[in-house]
């Protein structure tokens, strides 16, 4: 569980700090999934596949979802899937 913490902090930055820096929603919507995939890929390469990473990614997005409205609920699912894809791709680079 401790090995998840740095990656969860990155997710928090993506969900809550990045929108304060980037005001263009199109760039933000394109950049967020890419950053989630890269973060999950790094985790997968270091520690292997862990479904909890994707679950916590989705859970950390929920407060942002509540503030922005339920219309963006599809992003919760999209970010969950991006985290799973990135984590699974990280297995390719994992050293045994």
XYZ file of N, CA and C in Angstrom:
288
model
N 0.822 -1.199 0.000
C 0.000 0.000 0.000
C 0.865 1.261 0.000
N 1.988 1.232 0.685
C 2.853 2.405 0.742
C 3.410 2.772 -0.625
N 3.618 1.766 -1.467
C 4.176 2.048 -2.792
C 3.174 2.767 -3.699
N 1.904 2.751 -3.340
C 0.873 3.460 -4.111
C 0.868 4.963 -3.843
N 1.303 5.378 -2.668
C 1.147 6.764 -2.223
C 1.750 7.793 -3.185
N 2.990 7.634 -3.656
C 3.527 8.644 -4.590
C 2.700 8.747 -5.881
N 2.175 7.635 -6.332
C 1.384 7.631 -7.555
C 0.009 8.255 -7.323
N -0.538 8.068 -6.141
C -1.803 8.708 -5.799
C -1.636 10.222 -5.682
N -0.493 10.648 -5.210
C -0.200 12.084 -5.147
C -0.152 12.670 -6.559
N 0.437 11.923 -7.490
C 0.466 12.378 -8.891
C -0.963 12.491 -9.435
N -1.813 11.522 -9.122
C -3.212 11.600 -9.553
C -3.899 12.829 -8.967
N -3.632 13.120 -7.699
C -4.214 14.315 -7.076
C -3.765 15.583 -7.794
N -2.496 15.631 -8.172
C -1.970 16.784 -8.917
C -2.677 16.893 -10.262
N -2.846 15.756 -10.938
C -3.517 15.761 -12.242
C -4.958 16.256 -12.119
N -5.665 15.814 -11.094
C -7.087 16.137 -10.953
C -7.358 17.513 -10.362
N -6.468 18.010 -9.502
C -6.797 19.222 -8.746
C -5.837 20.393 -8.965
N -4.576 20.144 -9.249
C -3.623 21.238 -9.468
C -3.552 21.603 -10.951
N -3.508 20.603 -11.796
C -3.404 20.830 -13.239
C -4.543 21.701 -13.782
N -5.797 21.503 -13.366
C -6.860 22.388 -13.860
C -6.691 23.859 -13.449
N -5.971 24.093 -12.365
C -5.713 25.476 -11.955
C -4.657 26.125 -12.843
N -3.763 25.299 -13.396
C -2.679 25.802 -14.240
C -3.128 25.917 -15.697
N -3.811 24.890 -16.178
C -4.260 24.856 -17.570
C -5.734 25.228 -17.612
N -6.028 26.344 -18.221
C -7.408 26.842 -18.255
C -8.188 26.336 -19.475
N -7.483 25.875 -20.515
C -8.157 25.387 -21.715
C -8.642 23.967 -21.477
N -9.945 23.778 -21.519
C -10.500 22.467 -21.178
C -10.140 21.399 -22.197
N -10.009 21.768 -23.475
C -9.646 20.772 -24.486
C -8.268 20.183 -24.205
N -7.315 21.038 -23.905
C -5.956 20.565 -23.598
C -5.971 19.726 -22.329
N -6.717 20.171 -21.349
C -6.814 19.439 -20.080
C -7.428 18.057 -20.281
N -8.484 17.982 -21.085
C -9.143 16.702 -21.334
C -8.272 15.759 -22.157
N -7.390 16.304 -22.963
C -6.469 15.465 -23.732
C -5.266 15.061 -22.895
N -4.809 15.960 -22.044
C -3.597 15.728 -21.264
C -3.823 14.801 -20.067
N -4.953 14.923 -19.403
C -5.211 14.128 -18.199
C -5.139 12.616 -18.449
N -5.830 12.075 -19.448
C -5.727 10.627 -19.681
C -4.315 10.182 -20.030
N -3.607 11.014 -20.784
C -2.228 10.674 -21.146
C -1.358 10.597 -19.898
N -1.508 11.565 -19.012
C -0.721 11.566 -17.772
C -1.101 10.399 -16.867
N -2.372 10.037 -16.846
C -2.803 8.890 -16.046
C -2.200 7.607 -16.600
N -2.212 7.454 -17.917
C -1.617 6.256 -18.532
C -0.130 6.189 -18.238
N 0.560 7.310 -18.365
C 2.014 7.325 -18.102
C 2.302 6.991 -16.643
N 1.539 7.585 -15.724
C 1.733 7.314 -14.292
C 1.493 5.842 -13.979
N 0.403 5.293 -14.513
C 0.092 3.880 -14.274
C 1.105 2.965 -14.948
N 1.600 3.379 -16.102
C 2.629 2.594 -16.798
C 3.906 2.511 -15.950
N 4.294 3.623 -15.381
C 5.486 3.637 -14.520
C 5.274 2.736 -13.308
N 4.084 2.815 -12.711
C 3.786 1.934 -11.582
C 3.865 0.469 -12.013
N 3.247 0.145 -13.146
C 3.251 -1.236 -13.631
C 4.647 -1.737 -13.928
N 5.489 -0.865 -14.465
C 6.866 -1.259 -14.771
C 7.673 -1.502 -13.503
N 7.378 -0.746 -12.453
C 8.116 -0.895 -11.198
C 7.586 -2.015 -10.322
N 6.261 -2.096 -10.188
C 5.674 -2.975 -9.179
C 4.740 -4.053 -9.733
N 4.447 -4.013 -11.006
C 3.522 -4.986 -11.576
C 2.093 -4.472 -11.555
N 1.182 -5.310 -11.994
C -0.222 -4.907 -12.108
C -0.877 -4.886 -10.734
N -1.646 -3.814 -10.481
C -2.389 -3.687 -9.233
C -3.690 -2.955 -9.531
N -4.799 -3.635 -9.439
C -6.106 -3.046 -9.733
C -6.445 -1.908 -8.780
N -5.849 -1.922 -7.585
C -6.123 -0.851 -6.614
C -5.680 0.514 -7.134
N -4.670 0.540 -7.973
C -4.224 1.809 -8.545
C -5.355 2.445 -9.345
N -6.025 1.662 -10.175
C -7.137 2.175 -10.980
C -8.337 2.537 -10.099
N -8.588 1.731 -9.093
C -9.707 2.006 -8.184
C -9.473 3.321 -7.439
N -8.270 3.504 -6.904
C -7.971 4.743 -6.188
C -7.960 5.943 -7.131
N -7.530 5.742 -8.360
C -7.569 6.811 -9.357
C -9.003 7.288 -9.539
N -9.919 6.367 -9.677
C -11.338 6.717 -9.843
C -11.894 7.371 -8.574
N -11.549 6.840 -7.423
C -12.046 7.392 -6.155
C -11.545 8.823 -5.944
N -10.281 9.076 -6.293
C -9.729 10.419 -6.121
C -10.378 11.430 -7.056
N -10.960 10.960 -8.157
C -11.613 11.860 -9.093
C -13.034 12.230 -8.655
N -13.637 11.461 -7.779
C -15.039 11.670 -7.388
C -15.305 13.079 -6.834
N -14.487 13.642 -5.930
C -14.775 15.013 -5.464
C -14.778 16.040 -6.609
N -13.881 15.859 -7.556
C -13.861 16.753 -8.717
C -15.127 16.583 -9.544
N -15.592 15.377 -9.628
C -16.827 15.061 -10.350
C -18.030 15.741 -9.688
N -18.074 15.726 -8.377
C -19.179 16.334 -7.642
C -19.207 17.848 -7.806
N -18.035 18.451 -7.910
C -17.953 19.902 -8.081
C -18.366 20.294 -9.496
N -17.915 19.521 -10.489
C -18.172 19.895 -11.885
C -19.541 19.450 -12.379
N -20.180 18.548 -11.689
C -21.500 18.083 -12.094
C -21.453 16.663 -12.610
N -22.576 16.017 -12.622
C -22.638 14.606 -13.004
C -22.463 14.382 -14.492
N -22.484 15.438 -15.293
C -22.316 15.296 -16.740
C -20.944 14.730 -17.090
N -19.963 14.976 -16.235
C -18.611 14.502 -16.513
C -18.347 13.127 -15.889
N -19.400 12.417 -15.532
C -19.246 11.086 -14.945
C -18.571 10.095 -15.864
N -18.645 10.329 -17.162
C -17.977 9.438 -18.110
C -16.468 9.482 -17.912
N -15.955 10.615 -17.432
C -14.513 10.725 -17.194
C -14.053 9.819 -16.062
N -14.915 9.569 -15.106
C -14.592 8.633 -14.025
C -14.280 7.260 -14.608
N -15.134 6.804 -15.492
C -14.934 5.509 -16.144
C -13.706 5.562 -17.059
N -13.572 6.659 -17.802
C -12.435 6.794 -18.724
C -11.106 6.785 -17.980
N -11.029 7.505 -16.860
C -9.784 7.540 -16.089
C -9.488 6.186 -15.457
N -10.523 5.479 -15.027
C -10.354 4.131 -14.488
C -9.769 3.209 -15.567
N -10.328 3.267 -16.765
C -9.843 2.433 -17.870
C -8.425 2.839 -18.271
N -8.135 4.137 -18.301
C -6.775 4.598 -18.626
C -5.759 4.064 -17.623
N -6.121 4.057 -16.351
C -5.214 3.546 -15.318
C -4.989 2.043 -15.482
N -6.026 1.313 -15.847
C -5.865 -0.129 -16.067
C -4.983 -0.388 -17.280
N -5.237 0.349 -18.369
C -4.436 0.178 -19.585
C -2.969 0.506 -19.318
N -2.727 1.636 -18.673
C -1.348 2.025 -18.368
C -0.649 1.028 -17.465
N -1.369 0.544 -16.466
C -0.802 -0.428 -15.538
C -0.493 -1.741 -16.249
N -1.376 -2.161 -17.123
C -1.137 -3.393 -17.883
C 0.018 -3.224 -18.862
N 0.112 -2.064 -19.503
C 1.232 -1.811 -20.413
C 2.563 -1.786 -19.662
N 2.519 -1.359 -18.420
C 3.733 -1.329 -17.609
C 4.317 -2.714 -17.395
N 3.481 -3.731 -17.464
C 3.970 -5.114 -17.325
C 4.943 -5.474 -18.439
N 4.776 -4.850 -19.606
C 5.673 -5.135 -20.733
C 7.101 -4.711 -20.387
N 7.220 -3.608 -19.650
C 8.537 -3.063 -19.314
C 9.070 -3.553 -17.979
N 8.311 -4.358 -17.297
C 8.722 -4.845 -15.979
C 9.884 -5.822 -16.095
N 10.892 -5.582 -15.285
C 12.027 -6.501 -15.231
C 11.724 -7.598 -14.231
N 12.004 -8.811 -14.623
C 11.684 -9.942 -13.747
C 12.847 -10.303 -12.868
